[in-house]
């Protein structure tokens, strides 16, 4: 009797999961149809739902995966729509700087409001108001810094062949520092090469890929520049110019090795949003997919660490990114899809990819028809 109940429960879960994958693909396809981006919708659905299928097959409880994916996807679609409505795609370096800074300020202010400092019991209304206002201002200032660096980076890499060289160097440097997290020379070299090639590919293909990759690199670069400047100033004032240069070079690696997730995660996310927003209307699909992936991976982290969280909401998602733990279990996340779980993960990924692309294709036709109807009405 127990086996029958268990089998019935598993079958229900399987059909529910397949329907969920199909619906998410359908939603991405409709979004892609409304902005006439078929390739982006199909590619996004393939990556997102293949990854979901892989993790879904190796975890017994998928509530966190589903809620994280949905919360991230909705957040990305809304942010992408706002970025599109703001318009003003930059055409030169000064416009790019302003473009990035304005969006960084807006994003930072919203994040500051969501993650605002909470007053203690008994505090007056004026104290509570000050904490809210202060959190918004701090978020806006930090967001402005990330947006400015991202906007300038996007402008510089689009200025001919030397922009590609600059992107390659940026990828090598940032990738090398990120690889120092594992404190192994092989990890540093591998990470530098991977990010360097990604940055180079971004400059070749431009648009969304360039915004995604270069936004990520510029976002990671911003806190590295801050700690490097602090290290340089400290070394310069205490032991001279040479010591300042050495401190500036070593400071980012020390920050990462000591646990830099609270610094890097918010900056990288803002960099990605600002970078992808420069791609125009395609940003809606790209940001929906990107933040859905991030939300789902946060669900994976919660599952691995067995946190007492049943589901991820949009507010909880943002708080986890901005105020997360000092480390993320990256190695454990990769290991869950390898070893004895490899076949299970691969079969789930294949099923997710097929159903996701199918749903996205159908959704694109629906969205495209809606777009034609809207054009006729206007």
Short mmCIF file of C-alpha atoms in Angstrom, two decimals:
data_model
loop_
_atom_site.label_atom_id
_atom_site.label_comp_id
_atom_site.label_asym_id
_atom_site.label_seq_id
_atom_site.Cartn_x
_atom_site.Cartn_y
_atom_site.Cartn_z
CA UNK A 1 0.00 0.00 0.00
CA UNK A 2 2.84 2.36 0.92
CA UNK A 3 4.55 1.71 -2.43
CA UNK A 4 1.36 2.54 -4.33
CA UNK A 5 0.94 5.82 -2.45
CA UNK A 6 4.61 6.65 -3.03
CA UNK A 7 4.41 5.86 -6.74
CA UNK A 8 1.22 7.92 -7.10
CA UNK A 9 2.89 10.85 -5.34
CA UNK A 10 5.97 10.60 -7.55
CA UNK A 11 3.86 10.47 -10.71
CA UNK A 12 1.90 13.54 -9.60
CA UNK A 13 5.16 15.38 -8.89
CA UNK A 14 6.55 14.41 -12.30
CA UNK A 15 3.52 15.65 -14.24
CA UNK A 16 3.42 18.83 -12.17
CA UNK A 17 7.11 19.46 -12.88
CA UNK A 18 6.69 18.88 -16.62
CA UNK A 19 3.70 21.23 -16.70
CA UNK A 20 5.69 23.83 -14.78
CA UNK A 21 8.55 23.63 -17.31
CA UNK A 22 6.13 23.95 -20.21
CA UNK A 23 4.37 26.95 -18.66
CA UNK A 24 7.64 28.77 -17.92
CA UNK A 25 8.78 28.17 -21.50
CA UNK A 26 5.42 29.45 -22.73
CA UNK A 27 5.76 32.64 -20.65
CA UNK A 28 9.27 33.30 -21.94
CA UNK A 29 8.07 32.70 -25.49
CA UNK A 30 5.19 35.16 -25.10
CA UNK A 31 7.60 37.75 -23.71
CA UNK A 32 9.95 37.09 -26.63
CA UNK A 33 7.08 37.41 -29.10
CA UNK A 34 5.99 40.76 -27.67
CA UNK A 35 9.48 42.18 -28.30
CA UNK A 36 10.06 40.08 -31.45
CA UNK A 37 13.12 38.24 -30.07
CA UNK A 38 12.70 34.59 -31.09
CA UNK A 39 16.35 33.56 -30.70
CA UNK A 40 16.59 35.11 -27.24
CA UNK A 41 13.41 33.42 -26.05
CA UNK A 42 14.43 29.98 -27.34
CA UNK A 43 18.01 30.23 -26.05
CA UNK A 44 16.88 31.58 -22.69
CA UNK A 45 14.28 28.87 -22.23
CA UNK A 46 16.80 26.19 -23.21
CA UNK A 47 19.43 27.32 -20.69
CA UNK A 48 17.06 28.12 -17.83
CA UNK A 49 14.86 25.05 -18.04
CA UNK A 50 17.67 22.61 -18.79
CA UNK A 51 19.33 23.80 -15.59
CA UNK A 52 16.04 23.60 -13.71
CA UNK A 53 15.41 20.09 -15.01
CA UNK A 54 18.85 18.95 -13.89
CA UNK A 55 18.50 20.21 -10.32
CA UNK A 56 14.83 19.26 -10.15
CA UNK A 57 15.71 15.63 -10.82
CA UNK A 58 18.34 15.41 -8.08
CA UNK A 59 16.32 17.14 -5.34
CA UNK A 60 13.33 15.57 -3.63
CA UNK A 61 11.86 18.95 -2.66
CA UNK A 62 11.59 21.41 -5.53
CA UNK A 63 9.42 24.11 -3.93
CA UNK A 64 12.44 26.36 -3.37
CA UNK A 65 13.65 25.86 -6.94
CA UNK A 66 10.26 26.72 -8.39
CA UNK A 67 9.60 29.73 -6.18
CA UNK A 68 13.11 31.09 -6.74
CA UNK A 69 12.80 30.74 -10.50
CA UNK A 70 9.37 32.43 -10.57
CA UNK A 71 10.38 35.27 -8.21
CA UNK A 72 13.57 35.93 -10.17
CA UNK A 73 11.80 35.76 -13.53
CA UNK A 74 9.08 38.21 -12.50
CA UNK A 75 11.67 40.59 -11.04
CA UNK A 76 13.76 40.42 -14.22
CA UNK A 77 10.79 41.01 -16.51
CA UNK A 78 9.65 44.04 -14.47
CA UNK A 79 13.16 45.52 -14.31
CA UNK A 80 13.61 44.90 -18.04
CA UNK A 81 10.33 46.62 -18.82
CA UNK A 82 11.30 49.65 -16.73
CA UNK A 83 14.72 49.78 -18.41
CA UNK A 84 13.05 49.66 -21.82
CA UNK A 85 10.57 52.40 -20.95
CA UNK A 86 13.41 54.62 -19.70
CA UNK A 87 15.00 54.34 -23.15
CA UNK A 88 18.03 56.44 -23.98
CA UNK A 89 20.41 53.79 -25.33
CA UNK A 90 23.89 55.40 -25.05
CA UNK A 91 25.70 56.47 -28.21
CA UNK A 92 28.95 57.83 -26.74
CA UNK A 93 31.06 57.53 -23.60
CA UNK A 94 29.38 60.42 -21.77
CA UNK A 95 25.89 59.13 -22.48
CA UNK A 96 27.02 55.66 -21.37
CA UNK A 97 28.32 57.03 -18.08
CA UNK A 98 25.06 58.89 -17.45
CA UNK A 99 23.01 55.89 -18.63
CA UNK A 100 24.73 53.58 -16.16
CA UNK A 101 24.76 56.03 -13.27
CA UNK A 102 21.05 56.90 -13.51
CA UNK A 103 20.01 53.26 -13.61
CA UNK A 104 22.42 52.41 -10.82
CA UNK A 105 20.91 55.14 -8.64
CA UNK A 106 17.36 53.91 -9.30
CA UNK A 107 18.24 50.27 -8.66
CA UNK A 108 20.29 51.12 -5.59
CA UNK A 109 17.49 53.22 -4.13
CA UNK A 110 14.93 50.44 -4.59
CA UNK A 111 17.29 47.85 -3.11
CA UNK A 112 18.08 50.19 -0.20
CA UNK A 113 14.36 50.53 0.49
CA UNK A 114 13.77 46.76 0.43
CA UNK A 115 16.82 45.93 2.60
CA UNK A 116 16.47 49.01 4.84
CA UNK A 117 17.68 49.03 8.41
CA UNK A 118 14.89 48.23 10.86
CA UNK A 119 14.23 50.40 13.93
CA UNK A 120 14.28 48.88 17.41
CA UNK A 121 11.18 48.68 19.54
CA UNK A 122 10.49 51.97 21.18
CA UNK A 123 12.24 54.07 18.53
CA UNK A 124 10.37 57.18 17.47
CA UNK A 125 8.85 57.70 14.05
CA UNK A 126 11.61 60.17 13.20
CA UNK A 127 14.27 57.49 13.83
CA UNK A 128 12.41 54.99 11.65
CA UNK A 129 12.08 57.61 8.90
CA UNK A 130 15.79 58.43 9.13
CA UNK A 131 16.72 54.75 8.78
CA UNK A 132 14.54 54.39 5.70
CA UNK A 133 15.88 57.57 4.12
CA UNK A 134 19.47 56.68 5.00
CA UNK A 135 19.15 53.18 3.54
CA UNK A 136 17.77 54.61 0.30
CA UNK A 137 20.57 57.17 0.03
CA UNK A 138 23.31 54.61 0.76
CA UNK A 139 21.81 52.20 -1.78
CA UNK A 140 21.57 54.95 -4.39
CA UNK A 141 25.20 56.03 -3.86
CA UNK A 142 26.51 52.47 -4.11
CA UNK A 143 24.33 51.79 -7.14
CA UNK A 144 25.59 54.96 -8.81
CA UNK A 145 29.18 53.75 -8.47
CA UNK A 146 28.44 50.36 -9.99
CA UNK A 147 26.32 51.88 -12.75
CA UNK A 148 29.00 54.42 -13.62
CA UNK A 149 31.74 51.79 -13.92
CA UNK A 150 29.44 49.53 -15.95
CA UNK A 151 28.38 52.31 -18.31
CA UNK A 152 31.97 53.39 -18.93
CA UNK A 153 33.07 49.80 -19.47
CA UNK A 154 30.30 49.18 -22.00
CA UNK A 155 31.29 52.34 -23.88
CA UNK A 156 35.00 51.54 -23.93
CA UNK A 157 34.64 48.00 -25.27
CA UNK A 158 32.54 49.18 -28.21
CA UNK A 159 35.23 51.48 -29.61
CA UNK A 160 36.92 49.25 -32.19
CA UNK A 161 39.58 46.59 -32.01
CA UNK A 162 41.32 48.02 -28.98
CA UNK A 163 38.03 47.81 -27.10
CA UNK A 164 38.16 44.03 -27.61
CA UNK A 165 41.70 43.98 -26.22
CA UNK A 166 40.54 46.01 -23.21
CA UNK A 167 37.65 43.59 -22.65
CA UNK A 168 40.02 40.63 -22.83
CA UNK A 169 42.36 42.22 -20.28
CA UNK A 170 39.44 43.06 -17.99
CA UNK A 171 38.19 39.48 -18.19
CA UNK A 172 41.64 38.09 -17.44
CA UNK A 173 42.16 40.37 -14.43
CA UNK A 174 38.69 40.00 -12.88
CA UNK A 175 38.60 36.28 -13.63
CA UNK A 176 42.00 35.79 -12.04
CA UNK A 177 40.93 37.55 -8.87
CA UNK A 178 37.67 35.56 -8.70
CA UNK A 179 39.65 32.34 -9.17
CA UNK A 180 41.81 33.25 -6.16
CA UNK A 181 38.80 32.29 -4.01
CA UNK A 182 39.95 28.66 -4.32
CA UNK A 183 43.55 29.62 -3.38
CA UNK A 184 45.06 27.45 -6.11
CA UNK A 185 47.17 28.58 -9.07
CA UNK A 186 45.31 26.31 -11.49
CA UNK A 187 41.96 27.83 -10.43
CA UNK A 188 43.32 31.35 -10.93
CA UNK A 189 44.64 30.57 -14.43
CA UNK A 190 41.50 28.68 -15.48
CA UNK A 191 39.16 31.37 -14.21
CA UNK A 192 41.19 34.12 -15.89
CA UNK A 193 41.10 32.31 -19.24
CA UNK A 194 37.38 31.54 -19.02
CA UNK A 195 36.37 35.10 -18.17
CA UNK A 196 38.85 36.54 -20.65
CA UNK A 197 37.38 34.49 -23.50
CA UNK A 198 33.83 35.33 -22.38
CA UNK A 199 34.66 39.02 -22.43
CA UNK A 200 36.21 38.71 -25.88
CA UNK A 201 33.15 36.82 -27.15
CA UNK A 202 30.93 39.55 -25.73
CA UNK A 203 32.68 42.23 -27.77
CA UNK A 204 32.40 40.14 -30.94
CA UNK A 205 28.66 39.45 -30.63
CA UNK A 206 27.72 42.72 -28.87
CA UNK A 207 24.15 43.45 -27.72
CA UNK A 208 22.79 41.22 -24.96
CA UNK A 209 25.81 38.93 -24.59
CA UNK A 210 28.13 41.92 -24.30
CA UNK A 211 25.83 43.56 -21.75
CA UNK A 212 25.54 40.38 -19.70
CA UNK A 213 29.24 39.51 -19.64
CA UNK A 214 30.66 43.01 -19.39
CA UNK A 215 28.03 44.04 -16.85
CA UNK A 216 29.01 41.08 -14.69
CA UNK A 217 32.73 41.90 -15.00
CA UNK A 218 32.22 45.62 -14.39
CA UNK A 219 30.02 44.87 -11.38
CA UNK A 220 32.69 42.60 -9.91
CA UNK A 221 35.36 45.18 -10.72
CA UNK A 222 33.70 47.98 -8.74
CA UNK A 223 34.25 46.61 -5.19
CA UNK A 224 37.71 45.43 -6.29
CA UNK A 225 38.58 48.99 -7.28
CA UNK A 226 37.28 50.28 -3.95
CA UNK A 227 39.39 47.92 -1.83
CA UNK A 228 42.38 48.44 -4.14
CA UNK A 229 42.10 52.22 -3.63
CA UNK A 230 41.86 51.76 0.13
CA UNK A 231 44.88 49.43 0.09
CA UNK A 232 46.88 51.86 -2.06
CA UNK A 233 46.13 54.79 0.23
CA UNK A 234 47.04 52.79 3.33
CA UNK A 235 50.30 51.54 1.86
CA UNK A 236 51.20 54.94 0.42
CA UNK A 237 50.73 56.83 3.69
CA UNK A 238 52.58 54.25 5.79
CA UNK A 239 55.43 52.90 3.63
CA UNK A 240 55.53 54.78 0.35
CA UNK A 241 54.51 54.45 -3.29
CA UNK A 242 55.85 50.93 -3.89
CA UNK A 243 54.08 49.56 -0.83
CA UNK A 244 50.89 51.28 -1.94
CA UNK A 245 51.06 49.60 -5.35
CA UNK A 246 51.64 46.19 -3.75
CA UNK A 247 48.71 46.68 -1.34
CA UNK A 248 46.46 47.76 -4.21
CA UNK A 249 47.29 44.60 -6.19
CA UNK A 250 46.84 42.24 -3.23
CA UNK A 251 43.72 43.82 -1.69
CA UNK A 252 41.07 42.39 -4.10
CA UNK A 253 42.39 38.84 -3.71
CA UNK A 254 42.37 39.17 0.08
CA UNK A 255 38.81 40.49 -0.01
CA UNK A 256 37.63 37.52 -2.08
CA UNK A 257 39.49 34.92 0.00
CA UNK A 258 38.05 36.32 3.23
CA UNK A 259 34.47 36.04 1.98
CA UNK A 260 33.36 38.67 -0.50
CA UNK A 261 29.85 37.50 -1.39
CA UNK A 262 28.13 40.41 0.45
CA UNK A 263 30.23 42.84 -1.61
CA UNK A 264 30.36 41.09 -4.96
CA UNK A 265 26.83 39.71 -5.31
CA UNK A 266 24.95 43.05 -5.22
CA UNK A 267 27.53 44.74 -7.44
CA UNK A 268 27.51 41.92 -10.00
CA UNK A 269 23.72 41.86 -10.13
CA UNK A 270 23.49 45.63 -10.63
CA UNK A 271 26.23 45.47 -13.26
CA UNK A 272 24.34 42.78 -15.17
CA UNK A 273 21.09 44.74 -15.07
CA UNK A 274 22.71 47.98 -16.26
CA UNK A 275 24.75 46.17 -18.92
CA UNK A 276 21.84 44.19 -20.34
CA UNK A 277 19.56 47.25 -20.22
CA UNK A 278 21.79 48.82 -22.87
CA UNK A 279 20.63 46.13 -25.30
CA UNK A 280 17.21 47.76 -25.70
CA UNK A 281 13.93 45.84 -25.87
CA UNK A 282 15.70 42.45 -25.81
CA UNK A 283 16.68 43.27 -22.22
CA UNK A 284 13.26 42.14 -20.99
CA UNK A 285 13.84 38.54 -22.07
CA UNK A 286 17.51 38.53 -21.07
CA UNK A 287 16.89 39.95 -17.59
CA UNK A 288 13.92 37.66 -17.00
CA UNK A 289 16.08 34.62 -17.80
CA UNK A 290 19.14 35.89 -15.93
CA UNK A 291 17.32 36.71 -12.71
CA UNK A 292 15.28 33.51 -12.97
CA UNK A 293 18.54 31.55 -13.09
CA UNK A 294 19.87 33.49 -10.10
CA UNK A 295 16.65 32.96 -8.15
CA UNK A 296 16.65 29.25 -8.91
CA UNK A 297 20.30 28.91 -7.85
CA UNK A 298 19.48 30.64 -4.58
CA UNK A 299 16.84 27.95 -4.13
CA UNK A 300 19.57 25.38 -4.71
CA UNK A 301 21.71 27.02 -2.03
CA UNK A 302 18.83 26.97 0.46
CA UNK A 303 18.25 23.30 -0.32
CA UNK A 304 21.92 22.40 0.12
CA UNK A 305 22.30 24.34 3.36
CA UNK A 306 18.92 23.09 4.63
CA UNK A 307 17.75 26.55 5.64
CA UNK A 308 14.29 26.89 7.15
CA UNK A 309 12.81 28.61 4.11
CA UNK A 310 9.94 26.92 2.28
CA UNK A 311 9.76 29.28 -0.66
CA UNK A 312 11.44 32.36 -2.09
CA UNK A 313 9.51 35.60 -2.54
CA UNK A 314 10.75 38.61 -4.49
CA UNK A 315 11.64 40.45 -1.28
CA UNK A 316 13.42 37.41 0.16
CA UNK A 317 15.27 36.92 -3.11
CA UNK A 318 16.61 40.48 -3.09
CA UNK A 319 17.56 40.24 0.59
CA UNK A 320 19.48 37.03 -0.02
CA UNK A 321 21.46 38.59 -2.85
CA UNK A 322 22.17 41.85 -1.05
CA UNK A 323 22.58 40.54 2.49
CA UNK A 324 23.69 36.96 1.85
CA UNK A 325 26.13 34.79 3.77
CA UNK A 326 29.90 35.22 3.56
CA UNK A 327 30.23 32.26 1.20
CA UNK A 328 28.15 30.37 -1.29
CA UNK A 329 28.53 26.58 -1.64
CA UNK A 330 29.69 26.73 -5.27
CA UNK A 331 31.56 23.41 -5.15
CA UNK A 332 28.61 21.65 -3.53
CA UNK A 333 26.26 23.07 -6.17
CA UNK A 334 28.40 21.61 -8.95
CA UNK A 335 28.82 18.29 -7.16
CA UNK A 336 25.05 17.81 -6.94
CA UNK A 337 24.97 17.42 -10.72
CA UNK A 338 27.96 15.09 -10.96
CA UNK A 339 29.07 11.71 -9.65
CA UNK A 340 26.23 9.33 -8.88
CA UNK A 341 23.69 12.02 -9.80
CA UNK A 342 25.09 12.62 -13.28
CA UNK A 343 22.66 10.47 -15.26
CA UNK A 344 19.68 11.71 -13.31
CA UNK A 345 20.76 15.33 -13.84
CA UNK A 346 21.40 14.81 -17.57
CA UNK A 347 18.00 13.20 -18.15
CA UNK A 348 16.31 16.05 -16.31
CA UNK A 349 18.28 18.63 -18.29
CA UNK A 350 17.31 17.03 -21.61
CA UNK A 351 13.64 16.91 -20.66
CA UNK A 352 13.74 20.51 -19.43
CA UNK A 353 15.45 21.67 -22.62
CA UNK A 354 12.98 19.92 -24.96
CA UNK A 355 9.84 21.03 -23.14
CA UNK A 356 11.23 24.52 -22.49
CA UNK A 357 12.05 25.15 -26.15
CA UNK A 358 8.70 23.68 -27.22
CA UNK A 359 6.82 25.92 -24.80
CA UNK A 360 8.88 28.95 -25.85
CA UNK A 361 8.18 28.31 -29.54
CA UNK A 362 4.42 28.10 -28.92
CA UNK A 363 4.56 31.13 -26.63
CA UNK A 364 6.46 33.14 -29.23
CA UNK A 365 3.70 32.58 -31.78
CA UNK A 366 1.12 33.75 -29.25
CA UNK A 367 3.19 36.78 -28.26
CA UNK A 368 3.90 37.69 -31.88
CA UNK A 369 0.18 37.55 -32.70
CA UNK A 370 -0.54 39.78 -29.71
CA UNK A 371 2.10 42.19 -30.95
CA UNK A 372 0.46 42.33 -34.38
CA UNK A 373 -2.93 43.00 -32.78
CA UNK A 374 -1.45 45.81 -30.66
CA UNK A 375 0.17 47.35 -33.73
CA UNK A 376 -3.14 47.29 -35.56
CA UNK A 377 -4.90 48.95 -32.63
CA UNK A 378 -2.32 51.70 -32.44
#
